PDB file of C-alpha atoms in Angstrom:
ATOM      1  CA  MET A   1     -39.958 -44.470  66.827  1.00 49.00           C
ATOM      2  CA  SER A   2     -38.637 -41.806  64.368  1.00 56.00           C
ATOM      3  CA  GLU A   3     -37.749 -42.052  61.129  1.00 64.00           C
ATOM      4  CA  LYS A   4     -36.284 -39.776  59.159  1.00 71.00           C
ATOM      5  CA  LYS A   5     -37.312 -39.166  55.616  1.00 77.00           C
ATOM      6  CA  ARG A   6     -35.401 -40.116  53.304  1.00 81.00           C
ATOM      7  CA  LEU A   7     -34.066 -37.998  50.207  1.00 78.00           C
ATOM      8  CA  SER A   8     -35.194 -38.794  46.531  1.00 85.00           C
ATOM      9  CA  THR A   9     -33.217 -39.918  44.094  1.00 86.00           C
ATOM     10  CA  ARG A  10     -35.152 -36.774  41.740  1.00 87.00           C
ATOM     11  CA  PHE A  11     -33.827 -34.374  44.674  1.00 86.00           C
ATOM     12  CA  ILE A  12     -30.216 -35.600  44.733  1.00 86.00           C
ATOM     13  CA  VAL A  13     -29.452 -35.547  41.175  1.00 89.00           C
ATOM     14  CA  VAL A  14     -31.885 -31.805  40.644  1.00 90.00           C
ATOM     15  CA  LEU A  15     -30.728 -30.126  43.348  1.00 90.00           C
ATOM     16  CA  PRO A  16     -26.539 -29.484  42.553  1.00 91.00           C
ATOM     17  CA  VAL A  17     -27.845 -29.352  38.762  1.00 92.00           C
ATOM     18  CA  VAL A  18     -29.832 -26.568  39.702  1.00 93.00           C
ATOM     19  CA  VAL A  19     -27.412 -25.324  42.037  1.00 94.00           C
ATOM     20  CA  THR A  20     -25.033 -25.385  39.568  1.00 94.00           C
ATOM     21  CA  LEU A  21     -26.772 -23.436  36.624  1.00 95.00           C
ATOM     22  CA  VAL A  22     -27.597 -20.949  39.475  1.00 94.00           C
ATOM     23  CA  PHE A  23     -23.795 -20.209  39.750  1.00 94.00           C
ATOM     24  CA  PHE A  24     -22.423 -20.305  36.185  1.00 93.00           C
ATOM     25  CA  LEU A  25     -25.958 -17.640  35.653  1.00 93.00           C
ATOM     26  CA  LEU A  26     -24.788 -16.151  37.981  1.00 93.00           C
ATOM     27  CA  ILE A  27     -20.616 -15.933  37.199  1.00 92.00           C
ATOM     28  CA  PHE A  28     -21.763 -15.360  32.968  1.00 90.00           C
ATOM     29  CA  MET A  29     -23.888 -11.856  34.732  1.00 89.00           C
ATOM     30  CA  SER A  30     -21.566 -10.993  36.455  1.00 89.00           C
ATOM     31  CA  VAL A  31     -18.574 -11.063  33.985  1.00 86.00           C
ATOM     32  CA  PHE A  32     -21.388  -9.673  31.075  1.00 83.00           C
ATOM     33  CA  TYR A  33     -22.184  -6.861  34.132  1.00 84.00           C
ATOM     34  CA  ALA A  34     -18.636  -6.181  34.435  1.00 85.00           C
ATOM     35  CA  ASN A  35     -17.133  -6.560  30.543  1.00 84.00           C
ATOM     36  CA  MET A  36     -20.546  -4.770  28.771  1.00 84.00           C
ATOM     37  CA  HIS A  37     -19.350  -0.945  29.134  1.00 83.00           C
ATOM     38  CA  GLY A  38     -16.224  -2.176  27.395  1.00 85.00           C
ATOM     39  CA  MET A  39     -17.699  -3.844  24.773  1.00 85.00           C
ATOM     40  CA  LEU A  40     -20.527  -1.390  24.061  1.00 87.00           C
ATOM     41  CA  ALA A  41     -17.289   1.140  23.722  1.00 89.00           C
ATOM     42  CA  GLU A  42     -15.614  -1.057  21.761  1.00 91.00           C
ATOM     43  CA  SER A  43     -18.457  -1.513  19.353  1.00 91.00           C
ATOM     44  CA  GLU A  44     -19.272   2.152  19.154  1.00 93.00           C
ATOM     45  CA  ARG A  45     -15.227   2.943  18.447  1.00 94.00           C
ATOM     46  CA  GLU A  46     -15.237   0.320  15.583  1.00 94.00           C
ATOM     47  CA  HIS A  47     -18.524   1.658  14.143  1.00 94.00           C
ATOM     48  CA  THR A  48     -16.832   6.037  13.907  1.00 94.00           C
ATOM     49  CA  ARG A  49     -14.020   4.064  12.413  1.00 94.00           C
ATOM     50  CA  GLN A  50     -15.702   2.972   9.909  1.00 94.00           C
ATOM     51  CA  GLN A  51     -17.722   6.167   9.287  1.00 94.00           C
ATOM     52  CA  SER A  52     -14.742   7.977   9.489  1.00 93.00           C
ATOM     53  CA  ASP A  53     -13.393   5.836   6.345  1.00 93.00           C
ATOM     54  CA  MET A  54     -16.167   5.880   4.797  1.00 93.00           C
ATOM     55  CA  ILE A  55     -16.284   9.889   4.947  1.00 91.00           C
ATOM     56  CA  ALA A  56     -12.692  10.398   3.900  1.00 90.00           C
ATOM     57  CA  GLY A  57     -13.162   8.605   1.454  1.00 89.00           C
ATOM     58  CA  VAL A  58     -16.645  10.765  -0.073  1.00 89.00           C
ATOM     59  CA  ILE A  59     -13.804  13.617   0.544  1.00 87.00           C
ATOM     60  CA  GLU A  60     -10.803  12.279  -1.121  1.00 86.00           C
ATOM     61  CA  THR A  61     -12.966  10.906  -3.838  1.00 85.00           C
ATOM     62  CA  SER A  62     -14.375  14.795  -3.984  1.00 84.00           C
ATOM     63  CA  PHE A  63     -10.786  16.265  -3.999  1.00 83.00           C
ATOM     64  CA  LYS A  64      -9.613  13.433  -7.320  1.00 80.00           C
ATOM     65  CA  SER A  65     -13.203  14.919  -8.768  1.00 79.00           C
ATOM     66  CA  GLY A  66     -12.184  18.348  -7.950  1.00 76.00           C
ATOM     67  CA  ARG A  67      -8.621  18.475  -8.767  1.00 73.00           C
ATOM     68  CA  MET A  68      -9.442  16.660 -11.869  1.00 70.00           C
ATOM     69  CA  SER A  69     -12.048  19.818 -12.979  1.00 70.00           C
ATOM     70  CA  GLY A  70      -9.188  21.983 -11.581  1.00 67.00           C
ATOM     71  CA  ARG A  71      -6.730  20.673 -14.147  1.00 62.00           C
ATOM     72  CA  ASP A  72      -9.557  20.752 -16.965  1.00 63.00           C
ATOM     73  CA  LEU A  73     -10.360  24.157 -16.158  1.00 62.00           C
ATOM     74  CA  SER A  74      -6.980  25.296 -16.030  1.00 55.00           C
ATOM     75  CA  SER A  75      -5.786  24.204 -19.107  1.00 51.00           C
ATOM     76  CA  TRP A  76      -8.107  26.250 -21.017  1.00 67.00           C
ATOM     77  CA  ASP A  77      -6.190  28.710 -22.988  1.00 70.00           C
ATOM     78  CA  GLU A  78      -8.089  31.663 -22.475  1.00 74.00           C
ATOM     79  CA  THR A  79      -8.663  30.900 -19.126  1.00 75.00           C
ATOM     80  CA  HIS A  80      -4.961  30.532 -18.299  1.00 74.00           C
ATOM     81  CA  ALA A  81      -4.273  33.650 -19.791  1.00 79.00           C
ATOM     82  CA  PHE A  82      -7.108  35.606 -18.231  1.00 80.00           C
ATOM     83  CA  ALA A  83      -5.448  34.512 -14.873  1.00 79.00           C
ATOM     84  CA  LEU A  84      -1.853  35.863 -16.424  1.00 80.00           C
ATOM     85  CA  GLY A  85      -3.584  39.708 -16.854  1.00 80.00           C
ATOM     86  CA  ARG A  86      -3.238  38.745 -21.035  1.00 80.00           C
ATOM     87  CA  ASN A  87      -6.884  38.647 -21.802  1.00 78.00           C
ATOM     88  CA  PRO A  88      -8.637  40.899 -19.029  1.00 79.00           C
ATOM     89  CA  ALA A  89     -11.995  41.619 -21.035  1.00 80.00           C
ATOM     90  CA  TYR A  90     -12.604  37.424 -20.755  1.00 78.00           C
ATOM     91  CA  ILE A  91     -14.961  37.203 -18.098  1.00 77.00           C
ATOM     92  CA  GLY A  92     -16.942  39.869 -19.764  1.00 76.00           C
ATOM     93  CA  GLU A  93     -17.223  38.879 -22.965  1.00 74.00           C
ATOM     94  CA  LYS A  94     -16.155  34.900 -23.036  1.00 68.00           C
ATOM     95  CA  TRP A  95     -17.448  33.586 -19.801  1.00 68.00           C
ATOM     96  CA  GLU A  96     -20.489  32.322 -20.030  1.00 65.00           C
ATOM     97  CA  THR A  97     -22.527  33.971 -16.176  1.00 56.00           C
ATOM     98  CA  HIS A  98     -22.079  30.061 -14.509  1.00 52.00           C
ATOM     99  CA  ALA A  99     -20.737  28.271 -17.509  1.00 60.00           C
ATOM    100  CA  ALA A 100     -18.300  26.313 -16.095  1.00 63.00           C
ATOM    101  CA  LEU A 101     -20.608  26.060 -12.410  1.00 66.00           C
ATOM    102  CA  ARG A 102     -23.139  24.058 -14.450  1.00 65.00           C
ATOM    103  CA  GLN A 103     -20.946  21.649 -16.784  1.00 67.00           C
ATOM    104  CA  HIS A 104     -19.308  20.688 -13.473  1.00 68.00           C
ATOM    105  CA  ASP A 105     -21.524  21.085 -11.194  1.00 74.00           C
ATOM    106  CA  PHE A 106     -19.332  23.136  -8.972  1.00 78.00           C
ATOM    107  CA  ASN A 107     -20.803  25.636  -6.158  1.00 82.00           C
ATOM    108  CA  PHE A 108     -17.942  28.418  -6.944  1.00 84.00           C
ATOM    109  CA  VAL A 109     -15.193  28.917  -9.524  1.00 82.00           C
ATOM    110  CA  VAL A 110     -12.319  31.245  -7.335  1.00 83.00           C
ATOM    111  CA  ILE A 111      -9.753  32.300 -10.509  1.00 83.00           C
ATOM    112  CA  LYS A 112      -6.396  33.964  -8.521  1.00 81.00           C
ATOM    113  CA  ASP A 113      -3.389  35.120 -10.585  1.00 79.00           C
ATOM    114  CA  LEU A 114       0.156  34.261  -9.504  1.00 76.00           C
ATOM    115  CA  SER A 115       0.278  36.074  -6.856  1.00 80.00           C
ATOM    116  CA  ASP A 116      -2.925  34.464  -4.964  1.00 79.00           C
ATOM    117  CA  ASN A 117      -4.800  37.322  -5.671  1.00 83.00           C
ATOM    118  CA  ASP A 118      -8.746  36.809  -6.780  1.00 84.00           C
ATOM    119  CA  LEU A 119      -8.932  37.469  -9.982  1.00 84.00           C
ATOM    120  CA  TYR A 120     -13.200  36.142 -10.740  1.00 85.00           C
ATOM    121  CA  ALA A 121     -14.645  34.194  -7.645  1.00 85.00           C
ATOM    122  CA  GLU A 122     -18.549  33.454  -7.773  1.00 84.00           C
ATOM    123  CA  PHE A 123     -20.343  30.951  -5.775  1.00 85.00           C
ATOM    124  CA  TYR A 124     -23.935  29.616  -7.391  1.00 84.00           C
ATOM    125  CA  ASP A 125     -26.715  28.182  -4.844  1.00 83.00           C
ATOM    126  CA  TYR A 126     -27.833  25.175  -6.588  1.00 82.00           C
ATOM    127  CA  ASN A 127     -31.381  24.973  -4.378  1.00 85.00           C
ATOM    128  CA  GLU A 128     -32.054  28.682  -5.020  1.00 85.00           C
ATOM    129  CA  GLN A 129     -31.344  28.815  -8.370  1.00 83.00           C
ATOM    130  CA  ARG A 130     -28.504  32.294  -7.582  1.00 84.00           C
ATOM    131  CA  THR A 131     -25.473  33.230  -7.262  1.00 83.00           C
ATOM    132  CA  LEU A 132     -24.354  33.811  -3.600  1.00 85.00           C
ATOM    133  CA  PRO A 133     -21.688  35.851  -2.187  1.00 85.00           C
ATOM    134  CA  ILE A 134     -18.000  34.210  -1.634  1.00 85.00           C
ATOM    135  CA  PRO A 135     -17.832  33.722   2.442  1.00 83.00           C
ATOM    136  CA  ALA A 136     -15.917  36.282   4.149  1.00 83.00           C
ATOM    137  CA  GLY A 137     -12.737  34.239   3.970  1.00 85.00           C
ATOM    138  CA  PHE A 138     -13.035  31.354   1.613  1.00 85.00           C
ATOM    139  CA  THR A 139     -10.394  32.062  -0.916  1.00 84.00           C
ATOM    140  CA  ASP A 140      -8.015  32.083   1.303  1.00 85.00           C
ATOM    141  CA  PHE A 141      -9.261  28.644   2.473  1.00 84.00           C
ATOM    142  CA  LEU A 142      -8.363  27.789  -1.242  1.00 81.00           C
ATOM    143  CA  SER A 143      -4.936  29.432  -1.055  1.00 80.00           C
ATOM    144  CA  PRO A 144      -2.853  25.748  -0.301  1.00 82.00           C
ATOM    145  CA  ILE A 145      -4.974  24.005  -3.228  1.00 79.00           C
ATOM    146  CA  ALA A 146      -4.154  26.976  -5.588  1.00 74.00           C
ATOM    147  CA  ASP A 147      -0.181  26.555  -4.511  1.00 75.00           C
ATOM    148  CA  HIS A 148      -0.550  23.053  -5.690  1.00 76.00           C
ATOM    149  CA  MET A 149      -2.036  23.554  -8.582  1.00 73.00           C
ATOM    150  CA  LEU A 150       0.708  26.003  -9.646  1.00 68.00           C
ATOM    151  CA  ARG A 151       3.195  23.936  -8.653  1.00 71.00           C
ATOM    152  CA  ASN A 152       1.993  20.607 -10.096  1.00 71.00           C
ATOM    153  CA  TYR A 153       0.418  21.972 -13.682  1.00 64.00           C
ATOM    154  CA  ARG A 154       2.417  25.201 -14.704  1.00 58.00           C
ATOM    155  CA  SER A 155       2.517  24.492 -18.155  1.00 54.00           C
TER     156      SER A 155
END
């Protein structure tokens, strides 16, 4: 007589549960694997956007501070007269070396006339505590800012 071995109730219950868990694990892993690249790319884009926004805010704050300080400097009567050519000895007689640089923590000061010519340019390195030559083309880069100042703050 051949007797068939009966499967236990535990085995009958556990087998479908294990098969179902393995099946869902495989589905989860394949979906996760297929979408992982997109999720990482999106995360990186969001992080880059946040960093860009933060840097843009810092730059905007710096420009606002520079514009405010520029308005302060441009309102000086003697500096204004020098820029208009009415006080050519101003830099030699009244402009204390690095005064504006130290007072406002500027790295550079450029004074241009109405024709966009450089009347005075100074670049100061606080790390080395010395004046440096103005980099080539640097003051030309500032011309749009000077034009903005002339259009908006002319007395």
